[in-house]
Structures are given as C-alpha cells and as structure tokens.
Amino acid sequence: MTRRGVKRAFKYRFYPTPEQAGELARTFGCVRLVYNMALGARTEAWTLRRERINYNTTSALLTGWKKSGELAFLNEVSSVPLQQALRHLQAAFTNFWARRARYPTFKSRKRSRRSAEYTTSAFRWRDGRLTLAKMTDSLDIVWSRPLPEGASPSTVTVSQDAAGRWFVSLLCDDVIETAPASGAVGIDAGLDSLLTLSTGEKIVNPRHERRDRAALTRAQRNLARKEKDSANRAKARTKVARIHARIADRRRDYLHKLTTRLVRENQTIVIEDLTVRNMLANHHLARAISDAAWRQFRTLLEYKADWHGRNLVVVDRWFPSSRLCSTCGALAERMPLNVRSWICRCGTAQDRDVNAARNVLAEGLSVIACGGGVRPQRESSRTGRSSARQENPRATKGIPVL
Ligand SMILES: [Zn+2]
C-alpha cells in the first residue's frame, strides 16, 4: 500500500441568502464581461498588429477598465474572481497554441457556465465555515460528505447550474492510498453497450437513463409548444434543465464508480482516442454514448490513473480495431456497423466489440513493450503516423470535481 498526496476538489450544494445570491450574480456578470473584453483585446491585437498579449497585459488592461467611469462597477465585486478569469483565458490560449483546444470563444449570458473562482486572499475559512469576500455571512453549505481531516481549501469555486442550483467546490490536499494491481484491460466504446472490456464484460448505460431520456424528450416537446416570453415557458425551461441535471448527476456517479473499479483492478488501461464527432455521425451510437459521457470517462480515467500510478495508454483512432482479428491478426476487408459478430478465416467467432477491445489492449501493450507500437501489418504504419502514444497527464490540467 502506497500513500500519495494529491489536490482534490470537493463539491457541495449551498443555499445563498438573497444578498449573497445578488452579490454572486453580479460577480458572475463581471467575470463574464472581463473575460470577454480581454478576449476581444487579445484577438484585436493579434489580427490587427500580429501582437501576442499575455496575462500581465490583460491584467493592466483590467486596472484601466476599473478606473474608467463606464466600468467602475467592476470595483464593486471581489477583484480575485476577475483576475482568475484572466488566468483562465491565459490557460485557454496556452491550450490553443499547443493545439490542444480551439480558439477561445466569448462567454454567453445564457449558455456559459456561471462561475467565479476565489483564491485564499478572497475567502475566510474558519472552524469549517466559509465566508467569501464582500460578504458578511458564511455560506450555508450542505456537507453531504466530510472534507479530509484538517483540510483547508486553497481555491474555492462557486457556480450555479441551468436548473438554478448553487454549488461550491473546495480544492483541498488529500491522501490517496494505492494497492498494487496486476491486470491489463482494453476498452472499446461500443454500439450496443456503453463500453466493452477486453475481458468480455459489457458495460451498459446507467440505470434510469432510458427513462430519464424519455422524460427529457417529453419536457423538451412541452417547452417547444409554450409561447415565447411567457411564465409557462420559463417554468417548462426549468423543468428541462432539472432533467438534464439529473441525467448528468447520475451519469457522473456511475462513471466515477466504473473508473474507480477499472483503476483499482488494472495496472494498465488502454483506450482508443475517439473523436466523438465521427461517432455521432451514426445516429444509433449517438444515443448509446454522448460526447460528454466519453470525454468525462476519459478525464476521470486520466486523473485516477495518475493518482494511483497506473499506465493509461491512448491508441490512435486510425488503428482498425474492429476489422482486425484479435486471434490471428488478419484484417477483414469491410466491417459495416450492423455486423455485430463475424467468423474470421482462422475459424474464430468474434464479437465485434470484444474483439475491438482486445485489439486495443494488444496495441497498448505493444506500445509499452517497444515504445513505438507500430506493427508492420497494421494500417497505421502505412499512414506514417505512430499508431499510439503514451498518455502523460499534465500537471496543469484542471482537477475534476468528485
Ligand atoms: Zn482470425
């Protein structure tokens, strides 16, 4: 058993007083405005003058905006969340330049996440009570589970979801205990099941998901029938948001349990680098696994593998995992999506998804064994691309909420 110190976010619901709700709503608005203005300034500097503006420059711009009469209201909220918004924008640009993300986009009043981040200078943590800057009362937090003993948050993020619920996320030091594991598993994002493991196990969608989705469809139809700007429409919109939130909550719980189990049981985990866009082209698959679910699954796996010292290998999507026989290595000509099982020339009956998961595992193990993972008979070697790479979780990555 090894012990390891990590940063971990603990998220709770809270119920603000009307004053606190007002203060936070103003802060969210200012955060969005500052982010958008800084993004505008950076875009303009680049398109007009081929000039790269960094965090320090946007910080100086912010000081100027606060002094201008028009934007003096920025002084009314805590300055820390505004500075953090500039840091988030800097991170978004860093990801863009490193080709990890698209060009940053403006935050929309309706669609963007309403949130504000406070660092230690902007909150007080005393006797388990959290008080944010510009507020007199501490937040009324529902402690649904305890913080680690003696924990003291270093960053606090307040947010409100589309269903109107308030959340506070506390980033704390925690200790992870890890036992060695010997297993190795390949994972395929399947058609009929959510995921298929190389062990033959098929993981279906979370319980209730089908019923929740049916309810969501009904609520969305109901919303579409409501008159614009009516009170009934607002009510119907909240209902849709609540069902969305319920689906997301259940799915997150489910993926947490699943990824924890996979990481506990296996020293090596191999997944495919799927571009969900390709998958969503297939309507059937779109229902089985949504964009968000797969990304969430991968994010959870990445940081848990990092915590527990496991190998997470990501195999490129060009690699023909479903057409390759995992027993003899023969490559089938075509494999339409409706073919669920097939018999290879070597005589082996292959389940499409299990076969794919086994291939993913074999590819991943070869990456670990020889570093390159390019096999002569495989298609990827002809494209000239390395068919897989070792995933190296970045220290700067945001820490997902538990
Ligand atoms: Zn075969």
Coordinates of C-alpha atoms and ligand atoms in Angstrom, one line a residue:
M1 CA 0.0 0.0 0.0
T2 CA 1.4 3.4 -1.0
R3 CA 0.2 6.8 0.1
R4 CA 0.3 9.8 -2.1
G5 CA -0.7 13.4 -1.6
V6 CA -3.0 14.9 -4.2
K7 CA -5.1 18.0 -4.8
R8 CA -8.7 17.1 -4.8
A9 CA -11.9 19.1 -5.3
F10 CA -14.9 18.5 -3.1
K11 CA -18.2 19.9 -4.4
Y12 CA -21.3 20.7 -2.3
R13 CA -24.6 22.4 -2.7
F14 CA -25.3 25.5 -0.8
Y15 CA -28.2 27.9 -0.2
P16 CA -27.3 31.6 -0.5
T17 CA -29.2 34.4 1.3
P18 CA -30.8 36.8 -1.1
E19 CA -27.9 39.2 -0.5
Q20 CA -25.3 36.5 -1.3
A21 CA -27.2 35.5 -4.4
G22 CA -27.3 39.1 -5.6
E23 CA -23.5 39.5 -4.9
L24 CA -22.7 36.3 -6.7
A25 CA -24.9 37.1 -9.7
R26 CA -23.1 40.5 -10.0
T27 CA -19.7 38.7 -9.7
F28 CA -20.7 36.1 -12.4
G29 CA -21.7 39.0 -14.7
C30 CA -18.4 40.9 -14.1
V31 CA -16.3 37.7 -14.6
R32 CA -18.0 37.1 -18.0
L33 CA -17.6 40.8 -19.0
V34 CA -13.9 40.9 -18.1
Y35 CA -13.2 37.5 -19.8
N36 CA -15.0 38.7 -23.0
M37 CA -13.3 42.1 -23.0
A38 CA -9.8 40.6 -22.5
L39 CA -10.5 38.0 -25.2
G40 CA -11.6 40.8 -27.6
A41 CA -8.4 42.8 -26.8
R42 CA -6.2 39.7 -27.4
T43 CA -8.0 38.9 -30.7
E44 CA -7.8 42.5 -31.9
A45 CA -4.1 42.8 -31.0
W46 CA -3.3 39.6 -33.0
T47 CA -5.5 40.2 -36.0
L48 CA -4.6 43.9 -36.4
R49 CA -1.0 44.0 -35.2
R50 CA 0.2 40.4 -35.1
E51 CA 0.9 41.0 -31.4
R52 CA 0.5 38.4 -28.7
I53 CA -0.9 39.8 -25.4
N54 CA -0.2 37.9 -22.3
Y55 CA -1.8 37.7 -18.9
N56 CA 0.2 40.6 -17.4
T57 CA -1.0 42.9 -20.2
T58 CA -4.7 41.9 -19.8
S59 CA -4.2 42.5 -16.0
A60 CA -3.0 46.0 -16.7
L61 CA -6.0 46.5 -19.1
L62 CA -8.3 45.4 -16.3
T63 CA -6.8 48.1 -13.9
G64 CA -7.6 50.7 -16.6
W65 CA -11.1 49.5 -17.1
K66 CA -11.8 49.8 -13.4
K67 CA -10.6 53.4 -13.4
S68 CA -12.8 54.3 -16.4
G69 CA -16.2 55.8 -15.4
E70 CA -18.2 53.4 -17.5
L71 CA -16.8 50.2 -16.0
A72 CA -16.4 51.5 -12.4
F73 CA -18.9 48.9 -11.3
L74 CA -16.2 46.3 -11.7
N75 CA -14.8 47.6 -8.3
E76 CA -18.0 46.6 -6.6
V77 CA -17.2 42.8 -6.7
S78 CA -14.2 41.0 -5.4
S79 CA -11.2 41.6 -7.7
V80 CA -9.9 38.0 -7.3
P81 CA -12.5 36.2 -9.5
L82 CA -11.8 38.8 -12.2
Q83 CA -8.1 38.1 -12.1
Q84 CA -8.8 34.4 -12.1
A85 CA -11.0 34.9 -15.3
L86 CA -7.9 36.4 -16.9
R87 CA -5.8 33.4 -15.8
H88 CA -8.4 31.0 -17.3
L89 CA -8.3 32.9 -20.5
Q90 CA -4.5 32.6 -20.5
A91 CA -4.8 28.9 -20.0
A92 CA -7.3 28.7 -22.9
F93 CA -4.7 30.4 -25.1
T94 CA -1.9 28.2 -23.9
N95 CA -4.1 25.2 -24.9
F96 CA -4.9 26.7 -28.2
W97 CA -1.2 27.4 -29.1
A98 CA -0.3 23.9 -28.0
R99 CA -3.1 22.6 -30.4
R100 CA -4.9 21.0 -27.5
A101 CA -8.0 23.2 -28.0
R102 CA -9.8 25.5 -30.4
Y103 CA -9.6 29.3 -30.3
P104 CA -11.3 30.6 -27.1
T105 CA -14.8 31.8 -27.6
F106 CA -16.9 34.5 -25.9
K107 CA -18.9 33.6 -22.8
S108 CA -22.6 33.8 -23.5
R109 CA -25.0 35.1 -20.8
K110 CA -27.4 32.3 -21.4
R111 CA -25.3 29.3 -22.3
S112 CA -22.0 29.7 -20.5
R113 CA -21.3 28.2 -17.1
R114 CA -22.0 30.8 -14.3
S115 CA -19.0 30.6 -12.0
A116 CA -16.4 32.5 -10.0
E117 CA -13.1 31.3 -8.6
Y118 CA -11.7 32.6 -5.3
T119 CA -8.2 32.1 -4.1
T120 CA -7.1 32.3 -0.4
S121 CA -6.9 36.1 -0.2
A122 CA -10.6 36.3 -1.2
F123 CA -12.2 34.0 1.3
R124 CA -12.0 33.1 5.0
W125 CA -12.0 29.5 6.2
R126 CA -12.5 29.2 9.9
D127 CA -13.9 26.4 12.0
G128 CA -15.4 24.7 9.0
R129 CA -17.2 27.9 7.9
L130 CA -16.5 29.5 4.5
T131 CA -17.0 33.3 4.0
L132 CA -16.4 34.9 0.6
A133 CA -15.0 38.4 0.0
K134 CA -17.7 41.1 0.1
M135 CA -19.9 39.0 2.2
T136 CA -20.7 39.2 5.9
D137 CA -22.3 35.8 6.5
S138 CA -20.7 32.4 5.8
L139 CA -22.2 30.2 3.1
D140 CA -24.9 27.8 4.1
I141 CA -23.2 24.6 2.8
V142 CA -24.8 21.2 2.8
W143 CA -21.9 18.9 3.9
S144 CA -23.0 15.8 2.1
R145 CA -19.7 14.2 2.9
P146 CA -16.8 15.3 5.1
L147 CA -13.7 17.1 3.9
P148 CA -10.4 15.2 4.7
E149 CA -9.4 15.7 8.3
G150 CA -7.7 19.0 8.9
A151 CA -8.2 20.0 5.2
S152 CA -8.1 23.7 4.4
P153 CA -9.2 24.8 0.9
S154 CA -6.7 26.6 -1.3
T155 CA -9.2 27.5 -4.0
V156 CA -13.0 27.9 -3.9
T157 CA -15.2 27.9 -7.0
V158 CA -18.8 29.0 -6.7
S159 CA -21.2 28.1 -9.6
Q160 CA -24.9 28.0 -10.5
D161 CA -26.2 25.4 -13.0
A162 CA -29.0 25.9 -15.5
A163 CA -31.5 24.3 -13.1
G164 CA -30.7 27.2 -10.7
R165 CA -28.8 25.1 -8.1
W166 CA -25.8 26.6 -6.3
F167 CA -22.6 24.7 -5.8
V168 CA -19.3 25.4 -4.1
S169 CA -16.2 23.4 -4.9
L170 CA -13.3 23.3 -2.4
L171 CA -9.8 22.4 -3.6
C172 CA -8.0 20.6 -0.8
D173 CA -5.0 18.4 -0.1
D174 CA -5.9 14.8 0.3
V175 CA -4.1 11.5 0.6
I176 CA -4.7 8.6 -1.9
E177 CA -4.0 5.0 -0.8
T178 CA -3.0 2.7 -3.6
A179 CA -2.6 -1.1 -3.7
P180 CA -0.7 -2.8 -6.5
A181 CA -2.8 -4.3 -9.3
S182 CA -1.7 -6.8 -12.0
G183 CA -4.5 -6.6 -14.5
A184 CA -4.4 -5.0 -18.0
V185 CA -7.6 -4.1 -19.8
G186 CA -8.5 -2.7 -23.3
I187 CA -11.7 -0.7 -23.6
D188 CA -13.9 -0.1 -26.6
A189 CA -16.7 2.4 -26.9
G190 CA -19.3 0.1 -28.2
L191 CA -22.5 0.3 -30.2
D192 CA -25.0 -1.7 -28.1
S193 CA -23.3 -1.2 -24.7
L194 CA -21.7 2.0 -23.4
L195 CA -18.3 0.3 -23.1
T196 CA -16.9 -3.2 -23.8
L197 CA -13.8 -4.6 -22.0
S198 CA -11.3 -6.9 -23.4
T199 CA -12.3 -9.4 -20.7
G200 CA -15.6 -9.7 -22.5
E201 CA -17.5 -7.7 -19.9
K202 CA -20.1 -5.3 -21.4
I203 CA -21.0 -2.2 -19.5
V204 CA -24.4 -0.8 -20.2
N205 CA -25.7 2.7 -19.8
P206 CA -26.6 3.7 -16.2
R207 CA -29.9 2.6 -14.8
H208 CA -32.7 5.1 -15.2
E209 CA -31.0 6.6 -18.2
R210 CA -33.6 5.4 -20.7
R211 CA -36.5 6.6 -18.5
D212 CA -34.7 10.0 -17.9
R213 CA -34.2 10.5 -21.6
A214 CA -37.8 9.8 -22.4
A215 CA -38.8 12.3 -19.7
L216 CA -36.4 14.8 -21.3
T217 CA -37.9 14.3 -24.7
R218 CA -41.4 15.0 -23.3
A219 CA -40.2 18.1 -21.4
Q220 CA -38.5 19.5 -24.5
R221 CA -41.6 19.0 -26.6
N222 CA -43.6 20.7 -24.0
L223 CA -41.2 23.6 -23.9
A224 CA -41.3 24.0 -27.7
R225 CA -45.1 24.4 -27.5
K226 CA -45.0 27.2 -25.0
E227 CA -45.4 30.8 -26.0
K228 CA -42.3 32.9 -26.1
D229 CA -41.5 35.0 -23.0
S230 CA -44.4 33.5 -21.1
A231 CA -44.3 32.4 -17.5
N232 CA -45.2 28.9 -18.5
R233 CA -42.3 28.8 -20.9
A234 CA -39.9 29.8 -18.1
K235 CA -41.4 27.0 -16.0
A236 CA -41.0 24.5 -18.8
R237 CA -37.4 25.6 -19.3
T238 CA -36.5 25.0 -15.7
K239 CA -38.1 21.6 -15.9
V240 CA -35.9 20.7 -18.9
A241 CA -32.8 22.0 -17.1
R242 CA -33.7 19.9 -14.0
I243 CA -33.9 16.7 -16.0
H244 CA -30.7 17.5 -17.8
A245 CA -29.0 18.0 -14.3
R246 CA -30.4 14.7 -13.1
I247 CA -29.1 12.8 -16.1
A248 CA -25.7 14.4 -15.7
D249 CA -25.6 13.7 -11.9
R250 CA -26.4 10.1 -12.3
R251 CA -24.0 9.6 -15.2
R252 CA -21.2 11.2 -13.2
D253 CA -21.8 9.0 -10.2
Y254 CA -21.9 6.0 -12.5
L255 CA -18.7 6.9 -14.3
H256 CA -17.0 7.6 -11.0
K257 CA -17.7 4.1 -9.7
L258 CA -16.7 2.5 -13.0
T259 CA -13.4 4.3 -13.4
T260 CA -12.5 3.7 -9.7
R261 CA -13.0 0.0 -10.3
L262 CA -11.0 -0.1 -13.5
V263 CA -8.1 1.7 -11.9
R264 CA -8.2 -0.5 -8.8
E265 CA -8.1 -3.7 -10.8
N266 CA -5.7 -2.8 -13.5
Q267 CA -2.1 -1.6 -13.7
T268 CA -2.5 -0.9 -17.5
I269 CA -5.6 0.5 -19.1
V270 CA -5.8 1.1 -22.9
I271 CA -8.4 3.2 -24.6
E272 CA -9.0 4.5 -28.1
D273 CA -8.6 8.1 -28.9
L274 CA -12.1 8.5 -30.3
T275 CA -13.2 11.6 -32.0
V276 CA -16.7 11.7 -30.8
R277 CA -17.7 13.7 -33.9
N278 CA -17.0 10.6 -36.0
M279 CA -19.1 8.5 -33.6
L280 CA -22.0 10.9 -33.6
A281 CA -22.3 10.6 -37.3
N282 CA -24.0 7.3 -36.5
H283 CA -27.4 8.0 -35.0
H284 CA -27.6 4.7 -33.1
L285 CA -24.3 5.3 -31.5
A286 CA -25.2 8.9 -30.7
R287 CA -27.9 7.6 -28.3
A288 CA -25.6 5.0 -26.8
I289 CA -22.8 7.3 -25.8
S290 CA -22.9 11.0 -25.9
D291 CA -19.9 13.3 -26.5
A292 CA -20.0 14.4 -22.9
A293 CA -20.0 10.9 -21.4
W294 CA -17.0 9.7 -23.3
R295 CA -14.9 12.8 -22.5
Q296 CA -15.9 12.6 -18.9
F297 CA -15.0 8.9 -18.8
R298 CA -11.6 9.7 -20.2
T299 CA -10.9 12.6 -17.9
L300 CA -11.8 10.6 -14.9
L301 CA -9.6 7.7 -16.0
E302 CA -6.7 10.1 -16.7
Y303 CA -6.5 11.6 -13.3
K304 CA -7.3 8.5 -11.4
A305 CA -4.6 6.6 -13.3
D306 CA -2.2 9.4 -12.4
W307 CA -3.2 9.3 -8.7
H308 CA -2.7 5.5 -8.5
G309 CA 0.4 5.3 -10.6
R310 CA -1.3 3.3 -13.4
N311 CA -0.4 3.3 -17.1
L312 CA -3.1 4.8 -19.3
V313 CA -2.3 4.2 -23.0
V314 CA -4.3 6.0 -25.7
V315 CA -4.3 4.3 -29.1
D316 CA -4.9 6.4 -32.2
R317 CA -8.3 6.2 -33.8
W318 CA -6.8 5.4 -37.2
F319 CA -6.0 2.0 -35.9
P320 CA -8.5 -0.5 -37.4
S321 CA -9.6 -2.1 -34.1
S322 CA -12.9 -3.6 -35.3
R323 CA -11.6 -5.1 -38.6
L324 CA -8.6 -6.9 -37.2
C325 CA -9.0 -10.4 -35.9
S326 CA -7.6 -10.4 -32.3
T327 CA -6.8 -14.1 -32.6
C328 CA -4.8 -14.4 -35.9
G329 CA -4.2 -10.7 -36.9
A330 CA -5.9 -11.0 -40.3
L331 CA -7.5 -7.8 -41.5
A332 CA -11.1 -8.1 -42.7
E333 CA -12.0 -6.0 -45.8
R334 CA -15.0 -4.2 -44.6
M335 CA -16.9 -4.1 -41.4
P336 CA -20.3 -2.3 -41.7
L337 CA -21.7 -1.0 -38.4
N338 CA -24.6 -3.5 -38.5
V339 CA -22.2 -6.5 -38.3
R340 CA -22.2 -7.5 -34.6
S341 CA -20.2 -10.7 -34.9
W342 CA -18.3 -12.4 -37.6
I343 CA -16.2 -15.5 -38.2
C344 CA -12.6 -15.0 -39.3
R345 CA -10.7 -17.0 -41.9
C346 CA -8.9 -18.7 -38.9
G347 CA -12.2 -20.0 -37.7
T348 CA -12.7 -17.9 -34.6
A349 CA -16.1 -16.4 -34.0
Q350 CA -15.6 -12.8 -32.9
D351 CA -18.0 -10.5 -31.1
R352 CA -17.4 -7.1 -32.8
D353 CA -16.9 -5.0 -29.6
V354 CA -15.0 -7.6 -27.5
N355 CA -12.7 -8.2 -30.5
A356 CA -12.1 -4.4 -30.8
A357 CA -11.4 -4.1 -27.1
R358 CA -8.8 -7.0 -27.3
N359 CA -7.1 -5.3 -30.2
V360 CA -7.0 -2.0 -28.3
L361 CA -5.3 -3.9 -25.4
A362 CA -2.8 -5.6 -27.7
E363 CA -1.9 -2.3 -29.3
G364 CA -1.5 -0.6 -26.0
L365 CA 0.7 -3.4 -24.6
S366 CA 3.0 -3.3 -27.7
V367 CA 3.3 0.5 -27.1
I368 CA 4.5 -0.2 -23.6
A369 CA 6.8 -3.0 -24.7
C370 CA 8.6 -1.3 -27.6
G371 CA 7.8 2.3 -27.2
G372 CA 6.6 2.7 -30.7
G373 CA 3.8 0.3 -31.1
V374 CA 3.9 0.3 -34.9
R375 CA 3.2 -3.1 -36.3
P376 CA 4.1 -3.8 -39.9
Q377 CA 0.8 -5.4 -40.9
R378 CA -1.3 -2.6 -39.4
E379 CA -2.8 0.2 -41.4
S380 CA -1.4 2.9 -39.2
S381 CA 2.2 2.1 -40.2
R382 CA 1.3 2.9 -43.8
T383 CA 0.0 6.3 -42.8
G384 CA 3.4 7.1 -41.4
R385 CA 1.9 8.0 -38.0
S386 CA 2.8 6.3 -34.8
S387 CA -0.3 4.3 -34.0
A388 CA -0.3 5.0 -30.4
R389 CA 1.2 7.2 -27.7
Q390 CA 1.7 7.0 -24.0
E391 CA -0.6 9.4 -22.3
N392 CA 1.2 11.8 -20.0
P393 CA -1.3 13.5 -17.7
R394 CA -0.3 17.2 -17.4
A395 CA 0.2 18.7 -14.0
T396 CA -1.5 21.9 -15.1
K397 CA -4.8 20.3 -16.0
G398 CA -7.9 21.3 -14.1
I399 CA -8.7 19.0 -11.3
P400 CA -12.1 17.4 -11.9
V401 CA -14.7 17.6 -9.2
L402 CA -15.6 14.5 -7.2
Ligands
ZN1 ZN -8.6 -14.8 -37.3

